[in-house]
CSV table of C-alpha atoms in Angstrom, one decimal:
chain,number,residue,atom,x,y,z
A,1,MET,CA,67.8,26.1,120.5
A,2,LYS,CA,72.3,26.2,119.5
A,3,THR,CA,69.7,29.0,117.0
A,4,ASP,CA,69.1,31.1,120.1
A,5,THR,CA,72.9,30.3,122.0
A,6,VAL,CA,74.5,31.6,118.1
A,7,SER,CA,72.4,34.5,118.5
A,8,THR,CA,72.8,35.7,121.8
A,9,GLN,CA,76.9,35.4,121.2
A,10,GLU,CA,76.2,37.4,118.0
A,11,GLU,CA,74.0,40.7,120.7
A,12,GLN,CA,77.0,40.5,123.3
A,13,ALA,CA,80.0,40.1,121.4
A,14,ASN,CA,78.3,43.3,118.9
A,15,ILE,CA,77.4,45.3,122.8
A,16,GLY,CA,81.1,44.4,124.3
A,17,THR,CA,82.0,45.8,120.4
A,18,VAL,CA,79.9,49.8,121.1
A,19,LEU,CA,81.5,49.3,124.6
A,20,THR,CA,85.1,49.4,123.6
A,21,PHE,CA,83.8,51.9,121.1
A,22,LEU,CA,82.3,54.0,124.1
A,23,ARG,CA,85.1,53.3,126.5
A,24,GLU,CA,87.7,54.7,123.7
A,25,TRP,CA,86.0,57.5,123.3
A,26,ASP,CA,85.8,58.4,126.4
A,27,ARG,CA,89.6,58.3,127.2
A,28,GLY,CA,90.5,59.9,123.5
A,29,ASP,CA,92.0,63.8,122.9
A,30,GLY,CA,91.1,64.2,119.8
A,31,THR,CA,92.3,63.0,117.3
A,32,VAL,CA,92.0,60.4,118.2
A,33,ARG,CA,88.3,61.5,118.6
A,34,GLY,CA,88.5,62.8,115.7
A,35,ARG,CA,90.0,59.9,113.6
A,36,MET,CA,86.8,57.8,115.4
A,37,LEU,CA,84.1,60.3,113.8
A,38,SER,CA,85.6,60.0,110.0
A,39,THR,CA,85.4,56.2,110.7
A,40,PHE,CA,82.1,57.1,111.7
A,41,LEU,CA,81.4,58.5,109.5
A,42,THR,CA,82.0,56.8,106.2
A,43,ASN,CA,80.2,53.7,107.6
A,44,ASN,CA,76.7,55.2,108.6
A,45,ALA,CA,76.3,57.8,106.5
A,46,GLY,CA,72.6,57.1,105.0
A,47,LYS,CA,71.2,55.0,107.2
A,48,THR,CA,68.2,54.3,108.6
A,49,PHE,CA,66.9,54.9,112.7
A,50,TYR,CA,66.8,51.3,113.1
A,51,GLU,CA,70.0,50.7,111.4
A,52,LEU,CA,72.3,52.4,113.8
A,53,GLU,CA,70.7,51.0,116.9
A,54,LEU,CA,71.8,47.9,115.0
A,55,GLU,CA,75.5,49.0,113.8
A,56,PHE,CA,75.3,49.7,118.4
A,57,ALA,CA,73.1,47.1,120.1
A,58,GLN,CA,70.2,50.0,120.7
A,59,VAL,CA,72.4,51.6,122.3
A,60,ALA,CA,73.1,54.8,119.6
A,61,SER,CA,72.1,57.3,122.5
A,62,LEU,CA,74.6,57.0,124.0
A,63,PHE,CA,76.6,58.0,121.5
A,64,LEU,CA,75.0,60.6,120.4
A,65,ALA,CA,74.9,62.9,123.7
A,66,ARG,CA,78.3,62.4,123.5
A,67,LEU,CA,78.7,63.6,120.7
A,68,THR,CA,76.7,66.0,121.5
A,69,THR,CA,77.9,67.2,124.4
A,70,TRP,CA,81.4,67.5,123.0
A,71,MET,CA,80.6,69.7,120.1
A,72,ARG,CA,78.5,71.5,123.5
A,73,LEU,CA,81.8,72.3,124.6
A,74,THR,CA,84.8,72.9,122.1
A,75,TYR,CA,82.4,74.9,119.4
A,76,MET,CA,84.0,78.6,119.9
A,77,PHE,CA,87.1,76.2,119.3
A,78,GLY,CA,86.4,75.1,116.1
A,79,THR,CA,89.4,71.7,115.5
A,80,PHE,CA,86.7,69.6,114.6
A,81,LEU,CA,83.4,71.0,114.7
A,82,GLY,CA,82.9,69.5,111.0
A,83,LEU,CA,82.9,66.4,111.0
A,84,GLN,CA,81.0,67.3,114.5
A,85,LEU,CA,78.8,68.3,112.6
A,86,LYS,CA,78.5,66.1,109.9
A,87,ALA,CA,77.9,62.7,112.3
A,88,ILE,CA,74.6,64.2,114.0
A,89,ARG,CA,73.4,64.9,111.0
A,90,ILE,CA,73.4,61.2,110.2
A,91,PHE,CA,71.8,60.8,113.3
A,92,LEU,CA,68.7,63.3,113.1
A,93,SER,CA,69.1,62.5,109.2
A,94,ALA,CA,68.2,58.5,110.2
A,95,SER,CA,64.5,57.5,108.8
A,96,GLY,CA,62.3,55.9,111.3
A,97,HIS,CA,62.4,57.7,114.1
A,98,ASP,CA,62.4,61.2,116.5
A,99,GLN,CA,64.0,59.6,118.7
A,100,TYR,CA,67.7,61.0,118.0
A,101,LEU,CA,66.2,64.6,117.4
A,102,MET,CA,64.7,64.5,120.8
A,103,GLU,CA,66.9,63.9,122.5
A,104,PHE,CA,69.7,66.5,120.6
A,105,VAL,CA,67.0,68.7,121.5
A,106,GLU,CA,66.9,68.5,124.8
A,107,ASP,CA,70.4,67.8,125.4
A,108,GLY,CA,71.0,71.8,124.0
A,109,GLY,CA,72.0,71.2,120.5
A,110,VAL,CA,69.5,73.5,119.3
A,111,LEU,CA,70.9,76.8,121.3
A,112,THR,CA,75.0,75.5,120.6
A,113,LEU,CA,73.6,75.1,116.7
A,114,LEU,CA,72.4,79.1,117.1
A,115,GLU,CA,75.5,79.9,118.1
A,116,ILE,CA,77.3,78.6,115.8
A,117,LEU,CA,75.7,80.6,113.2
A,118,SER,CA,75.9,83.1,115.3
A,119,ARG,CA,79.9,83.0,115.6
A,120,SER,CA,81.7,85.5,113.4
A,121,ARG,CA,85.4,82.9,114.0
A,122,CYS,CA,83.3,79.8,112.1
A,123,LYS,CA,83.1,78.7,108.5
A,124,ALA,CA,80.8,79.2,105.6
A,125,GLU,CA,81.1,75.0,105.3
A,126,GLU,CA,80.4,75.0,108.9
A,127,LYS,CA,77.0,77.7,109.3
A,128,ALA,CA,75.9,75.4,106.7
A,129,GLU,CA,75.8,72.9,108.0
A,130,ALA,CA,74.3,73.8,111.4
A,131,LEU,CA,71.5,75.8,109.0
A,132,HIS,CA,70.6,71.6,107.6
A,133,LEU,CA,70.3,70.2,111.4
A,134,LEU,CA,68.2,73.4,112.4
A,135,LEU,CA,66.0,72.5,109.2
A,136,ALA,CA,65.8,68.9,110.1
A,137,VAL,CA,64.7,70.1,113.0
A,138,SER,CA,62.3,72.1,111.5
A,139,ARG,CA,60.3,69.4,110.0
A,140,ALA,CA,59.5,67.4,112.4
A,141,GLY,CA,57.0,69.2,113.2
A,142,HIS,CA,54.7,72.9,115.2
A,143,LYS,CA,56.7,72.2,118.4
A,144,TYR,CA,60.2,71.8,116.9
A,145,LYS,CA,59.6,75.5,115.0
A,146,GLU,CA,58.7,76.9,118.2
A,147,ILE,CA,61.8,75.6,120.3
A,148,ILE,CA,63.8,77.2,117.5
A,149,CYS,CA,61.7,80.2,117.1
A,150,GLU,CA,61.9,81.1,121.5
A,151,SER,CA,65.6,80.6,121.5
A,152,HIS,CA,66.4,84.0,118.9
A,153,GLY,CA,66.5,81.7,116.6
A,154,VAL,CA,64.7,83.7,113.5
A,155,LYS,CA,67.3,86.8,114.6
A,156,ALA,CA,70.0,84.7,114.0
A,157,ILE,CA,69.0,83.1,110.8
A,158,ALA,CA,68.5,86.1,109.6
A,159,GLU,CA,71.7,87.4,110.1
A,160,CYS,CA,73.2,84.5,108.9
A,161,LEU,CA,71.8,85.4,105.7
A,162,ALA,CA,72.2,89.0,105.5
A,163,THR,CA,76.7,88.4,105.6
A,164,SER,CA,77.0,84.9,104.6
A,165,SER,CA,79.7,84.1,101.7
A,166,THR,CA,78.8,80.9,100.1
A,167,ASP,CA,75.1,80.2,98.1
A,168,GLU,CA,74.7,77.7,99.9
A,169,THR,CA,74.1,79.1,103.4
A,170,LYS,CA,72.2,82.5,101.9
A,171,GLU,CA,69.8,79.3,100.1
A,172,THR,CA,69.9,77.2,102.5
A,173,ALA,CA,69.0,80.3,105.6
A,174,CYS,CA,66.2,81.5,103.4
A,175,THR,CA,64.0,77.1,102.7
A,176,LEU,CA,64.8,77.6,107.1
A,177,LEU,CA,62.7,80.5,107.2
A,178,LYS,CA,60.4,79.6,104.6
A,179,SER,CA,59.9,76.4,106.7
A,180,LEU,CA,59.9,77.9,110.0
A,181,SER,CA,56.5,80.4,108.6
A,182,HIS,CA,54.6,76.5,107.9
A,183,GLY,CA,52.0,75.7,110.4
A,184,ASN,CA,54.0,77.6,113.4
A,185,PRO,CA,50.7,80.8,114.2
A,186,LYS,CA,53.2,81.8,116.7
A,187,TYR,CA,55.6,82.8,115.6
A,188,GLN,CA,54.7,83.4,111.8
A,189,ASN,CA,54.7,87.1,111.9
A,190,GLN,CA,57.9,87.7,114.0
A,191,ILE,CA,59.6,85.1,110.9
A,192,TYR,CA,57.8,88.0,107.9
A,193,LYS,CA,59.1,90.8,110.1
A,194,GLY,CA,62.2,89.3,109.7
A,195,LEU,CA,62.1,89.2,105.7
A,196,ILE,CA,61.3,92.1,105.2
A,197,ALA,CA,64.0,93.6,107.3
A,198,LEU,CA,66.4,91.0,105.6
A,199,MET,CA,65.4,93.3,101.9
A,200,THR,CA,67.7,96.0,102.9
A,201,CYS,CA,70.8,93.9,102.6
A,202,THR,CA,73.5,94.2,99.6
A,203,SER,CA,73.6,90.6,98.7
A,204,PRO,CA,71.8,90.0,95.3
A,205,LYS,CA,71.8,86.9,95.9
A,206,ALA,CA,69.9,87.0,99.5
A,207,GLN,CA,67.6,89.6,98.5
A,208,HIS,CA,66.5,87.6,95.3
A,209,LEU,CA,65.6,84.9,98.1
A,210,VAL,CA,63.9,86.7,100.5
A,211,LEU,CA,61.4,88.5,97.4
A,212,HIS,CA,60.8,84.8,96.9
A,213,THR,CA,60.3,83.9,100.8
A,214,LEU,CA,57.9,87.4,101.2
A,215,ARG,CA,56.0,86.1,98.6
A,216,THR,CA,55.3,82.8,100.1
A,217,VAL,CA,55.3,84.0,103.8
A,218,GLN,CA,52.8,87.0,102.1
A,219,SER,CA,50.9,84.8,100.9
A,220,LYS,CA,49.4,82.7,103.7
A,221,MET,CA,49.2,86.5,105.7
A,222,LYS,CA,45.3,87.9,107.1
A,223,THR,CA,47.1,92.0,105.9
A,224,ALA,CA,50.4,92.9,104.5
A,225,HIS,CA,52.1,95.2,107.6
A,226,PRO,CA,53.1,98.7,105.5
A,227,SER,CA,56.0,99.0,106.3
A,228,ILE,CA,57.3,96.2,103.0
A,229,VAL,CA,56.4,99.4,100.9
A,230,GLU,CA,59.7,101.5,101.7
A,231,PRO,CA,62.3,98.8,100.9
A,232,LEU,CA,60.1,96.8,98.6
A,233,LEU,CA,59.9,99.4,96.6
A,234,ASN,CA,63.7,100.5,97.2
A,235,THR,CA,64.6,96.5,95.5
A,236,LEU,CA,63.8,97.8,92.4
A,237,ARG,CA,67.6,100.6,92.6
A,238,SER,CA,68.6,96.6,91.8
A,239,LEU,CA,71.0,96.0,88.2
A,240,HIS,CA,69.8,92.9,88.7
A,241,LEU,CA,67.4,91.7,86.6
A,242,GLU,CA,66.5,88.1,88.9
A,243,VAL,CA,66.2,91.0,92.5
A,244,GLN,CA,63.5,93.7,90.5
A,245,ASP,CA,61.6,90.7,88.7
A,246,GLU,CA,61.3,89.6,92.4
A,247,ALA,CA,59.8,92.7,93.6
A,248,ILE,CA,57.8,93.6,91.0
A,249,ASN,CA,55.9,89.7,91.4
A,250,LEU,CA,55.9,91.0,94.7
A,251,ILE,CA,54.5,94.0,94.8
A,252,SER,CA,51.7,92.2,91.9
A,253,ASP,CA,50.6,90.0,95.0
A,254,LEU,CA,50.6,92.9,97.4
A,255,THR,CA,47.5,95.0,94.9
A,256,CYS,CA,45.3,92.5,96.8
A,257,CYS,CA,45.8,94.0,99.7
A,258,ASP,CA,45.2,97.1,101.9
A,259,VAL,CA,48.5,98.8,101.3
A,260,ARG,CA,48.4,98.8,96.9
A,261,SER,CA,47.5,102.9,97.4
A,262,THR,CA,50.1,103.6,99.4
A,263,LEU,CA,52.3,100.9,96.4
A,264,LEU,CA,51.0,102.5,93.6
A,265,SER,CA,51.2,106.1,94.9
A,266,GLY,CA,55.9,105.0,95.7
A,267,LEU,CA,55.4,103.6,92.0
A,268,VAL,CA,54.2,106.9,90.6
A,269,VAL,CA,56.7,109.5,92.6
A,270,LEU,CA,59.4,107.6,91.2
A,271,LEU,CA,58.7,108.5,87.8
A,272,ARG,CA,60.1,112.1,89.2
A,273,PRO,CA,63.1,111.9,91.5
A,274,THR,CA,63.9,114.9,93.3
A,275,LYS,CA,67.0,116.5,92.1
A,276,ASP,CA,68.1,115.8,95.8
A,277,ASP,CA,67.2,112.1,95.1
A,278,VAL,CA,69.8,112.6,92.3
A,279,GLN,CA,72.7,115.1,93.6
A,280,GLN,CA,72.7,112.2,97.1
A,281,HIS,CA,72.6,109.4,94.8
A,282,GLN,CA,76.2,111.7,92.4
A,283,ASN,CA,77.6,112.9,96.2
A,284,HIS,CA,77.7,108.8,97.2
A,285,ASP,CA,79.9,106.9,94.1
A,286,ASP,CA,82.2,106.3,96.3
A,287,THR,CA,79.7,104.1,98.1
A,288,ILE,CA,78.0,102.2,95.7
A,289,PRO,CA,78.4,97.5,95.8
A,290,PRO,CA,81.2,96.2,93.7
A,291,GLU,CA,79.2,94.3,92.2
A,292,SER,CA,77.9,97.3,90.6
A,293,GLU,CA,80.3,98.1,87.7
A,294,THR,CA,77.9,99.6,85.3
A,295,ILE,CA,76.2,102.2,87.2
A,296,LYS,CA,80.0,103.5,87.5
A,297,THR,CA,81.1,103.1,83.3
A,298,SER,CA,77.4,104.4,82.5
A,299,GLY,CA,76.7,106.9,84.9
A,300,SER,CA,73.5,105.3,85.7
A,301,LEU,CA,72.3,106.7,89.0
A,302,PRO,CA,70.5,104.4,91.2
A,303,VAL,CA,67.1,106.5,91.0
A,304,PHE,CA,67.2,106.5,87.9
A,305,VAL,CA,66.6,102.3,87.4
A,306,GLN,CA,64.6,102.5,89.9
A,307,GLN,CA,61.9,105.2,87.0
A,308,ALA,CA,62.9,102.6,85.0
A,309,ALA,CA,61.7,99.8,87.1
A,310,ALA,CA,58.4,101.4,89.0
A,311,ALA,CA,58.1,102.3,85.1
A,312,LYS,CA,58.0,99.0,84.1
A,313,THR,CA,56.0,97.6,87.3
A,314,ILE,CA,53.0,100.0,86.2
A,315,ARG,CA,53.0,99.4,83.2
A,316,LEU,CA,52.4,95.1,84.3
A,317,LEU,CA,50.9,96.2,86.6
A,318,ALA,CA,48.2,98.4,84.2
A,319,GLU,CA,48.6,95.4,81.5
A,320,ASP,CA,47.1,93.2,84.6
A,321,SER,CA,44.4,94.8,85.9
A,322,ARG,CA,41.4,97.7,84.8
A,323,GLU,CA,40.7,98.8,88.3
A,324,VAL,CA,44.5,99.3,89.5
A,325,SER,CA,45.3,101.4,85.9
A,326,ARG,CA,42.4,103.6,86.6
A,327,GLU,CA,44.2,103.8,90.2
A,328,LEU,CA,46.7,105.0,88.8
A,329,LEU,CA,45.4,107.3,86.0
A,330,SER,CA,43.9,108.8,88.9
A,331,LEU,CA,47.6,109.3,90.5
A,332,GLY,CA,48.6,111.6,87.9
A,333,VAL,CA,51.0,108.5,85.5
A,334,ILE,CA,50.7,110.3,83.1
A,335,GLN,CA,52.8,113.8,83.8
A,336,HIS,CA,54.9,111.2,85.8
A,337,LEU,CA,55.4,109.2,82.5
A,338,LEU,CA,56.0,111.9,80.5
A,339,HIS,CA,58.9,113.1,82.8
A,340,ALA,CA,61.0,109.9,82.7
A,341,LEU,CA,60.3,109.7,79.0
A,342,GLY,CA,62.9,113.5,78.9
A,343,ASN,CA,65.4,111.7,81.2
A,344,ARG,CA,68.0,111.1,78.8
A,345,GLU,CA,70.6,110.5,81.1
A,346,HIS,CA,69.5,106.9,81.4
A,347,GLY,CA,67.6,105.4,77.7
A,348,ASP,CA,66.1,102.7,80.0
A,349,ALA,CA,64.0,105.1,82.2
A,350,GLN,CA,63.2,106.6,78.5
A,351,ILE,CA,62.5,103.2,76.7
A,352,GLN,CA,60.3,101.8,80.2
A,353,ALA,CA,58.0,104.6,79.6
A,354,SER,CA,57.7,104.7,76.2
A,355,LEU,CA,55.9,101.6,76.7
A,356,ALA,CA,53.7,102.7,80.0
A,357,LEU,CA,52.1,105.3,77.7
A,358,GLU,CA,51.5,104.2,74.8
A,359,HIS,CA,49.6,101.6,77.6
A,360,PHE,CA,47.8,104.0,78.4
A,361,VAL,CA,46.7,105.8,75.2
A,362,ARG,CA,45.9,102.5,73.8
A,363,SER,CA,43.4,101.5,76.7
A,364,TYR,CA,41.6,105.1,77.2
A,365,PRO,CA,41.8,106.8,74.0
A,366,VAL,CA,40.0,110.5,75.9
A,367,ILE,CA,43.8,110.7,76.9
A,368,GLU,CA,45.0,111.0,73.6
A,369,GLU,CA,44.6,114.9,73.0
A,370,GLN,CA,46.8,115.3,76.4
A,371,VAL,CA,49.6,113.4,75.0
A,372,GLN,CA,50.0,114.0,71.7
A,373,ARG,CA,49.9,118.1,73.1
A,374,VAL,CA,53.1,117.8,75.0
A,375,ILE,CA,55.0,115.8,72.2
A,376,GLY,CA,54.2,116.9,69.5
A,377,SER,CA,52.5,114.5,66.5
A,378,THR,CA,55.0,113.6,65.3
A,379,LEU,CA,57.5,112.3,68.0
A,380,PHE,CA,53.4,110.9,69.4
A,381,ALA,CA,52.6,109.0,66.2
A,382,ALA,CA,57.3,107.1,67.3
A,383,LEU,CA,55.8,106.8,69.7
A,384,MET,CA,52.2,104.5,68.5
A,385,HIS,CA,54.5,103.1,66.4
A,386,ARG,CA,58.7,102.1,67.9
A,387,PRO,CA,57.5,102.7,71.5
A,388,ASP,CA,60.7,101.3,72.2
A,389,ASN,CA,62.7,104.1,69.6
A,390,LEU,CA,61.0,106.7,71.1
A,391,TYR,CA,63.7,108.1,73.1
A,392,MET,CA,66.3,107.3,70.1
A,393,ASN,CA,64.6,111.2,68.5
A,394,LEU,CA,64.3,113.1,71.5
A,395,ASP,CA,66.6,116.0,71.5
A,396,GLU,CA,67.6,118.4,74.1
A,397,THR,CA,64.6,120.6,73.9
A,398,GLN,CA,61.6,118.4,73.1
A,399,SER,CA,62.8,116.5,76.7
A,400,GLU,CA,62.6,120.0,79.0
A,401,ILE,CA,59.2,119.9,78.2
A,402,LEU,CA,58.8,116.6,78.4
A,403,LEU,CA,61.0,117.5,81.9
A,404,THR,CA,58.4,120.0,83.3
A,405,ASN,CA,54.9,119.2,81.6
A,406,THR,CA,52.1,119.8,83.9
A,407,VAL,CA,50.3,117.5,81.8
A,408,SER,CA,46.7,116.7,83.9
A,409,ILE,CA,44.8,113.7,82.7
A,410,THR,CA,42.9,112.9,86.5
A,411,GLU,CA,40.6,115.8,84.9
A,412,VAL,CA,39.6,114.5,81.5
A,413,LEU,CA,39.1,111.2,83.4
A,414,ASP,CA,36.1,112.8,85.2
A,415,GLY,CA,33.1,111.0,83.9
A,416,TYR,CA,35.1,109.3,81.5
A,417,LYS,CA,33.6,105.0,81.4
A,418,HIS,CA,35.2,102.4,79.1
């Protein structure tokens, strides 16, 4: 009996402490609340739902509601936003129950977080924290994913990813988009199209993350949207190898989809940039982003970087699939590879074209004669011996012959079975 009395006295004392805390919060100004939040963060980081309820005498929700309301009323001023977001994260990440999550969502928390993402005045770390909270909401289940999407969340998250100045924010935004795409059939297509649109962003880090995320989302789609082709091929202009590698991986994945023919045709066309393409890039040197200094110093134009990447992609696709290899041949890939080999303004385009040519010649001996006739027996021997060094042996006359070649391998292949 005595124990029960002590226990009751402790509970009453705890309730009294909590009521005093809430009264101080209600009467306090921003400075007081900021100090109270700092103490709350120090004392409650990592606590479970049950531990928080014990700490707040089973009425922790009363503090969460006050905190959410204060954030909603003051986030545009930003004074205590970082503290507010971190405090809310303690509630939303508390394991053991989703009561706090439901209450936060019902109090308009998701809309406020999305507003924070859209505000240019909010700091990068505040946006990163808002994204972490949205991720906690998304991971709680498909009805929560739908709430985020219904609130135009995909657009806000995508814009935040494209404009963010920090890697952490970009990475969290991509993780959130990936999370929203899981088990959310109603909005999967919207997320997929949002990612396609993001491929045009200028940040290499963002492009790399978007391509990686797009591969995951694409694997769940029954078909590929035709709008994916052009921006995907344009990412091959990137000077960043990790971006090119992700793009090549996605192109490889898409050879099993309904856009394969368009993709392969596009790759072959990229081997032969038009004079207008080259002129256009020469006239827009001032628009080259600052991280692309190597373009300016080496004289390499984005279309030539893309030409080299296209040749590399073609070789990898041809090595991986005999069927794709034959389709590329039917598209006149040999003529276009020979043209790329003649581009003395970009050594890597010549190297990648040589490596691809060597693969096709070894795979289809029937085309050997045609290639040898264009480049001559000496260069052909060099091609088969060290394709990566062939470009060093080309003079101006030979390059001009390659640039203007009219080889038609498709006729040679008619009736050829191997």
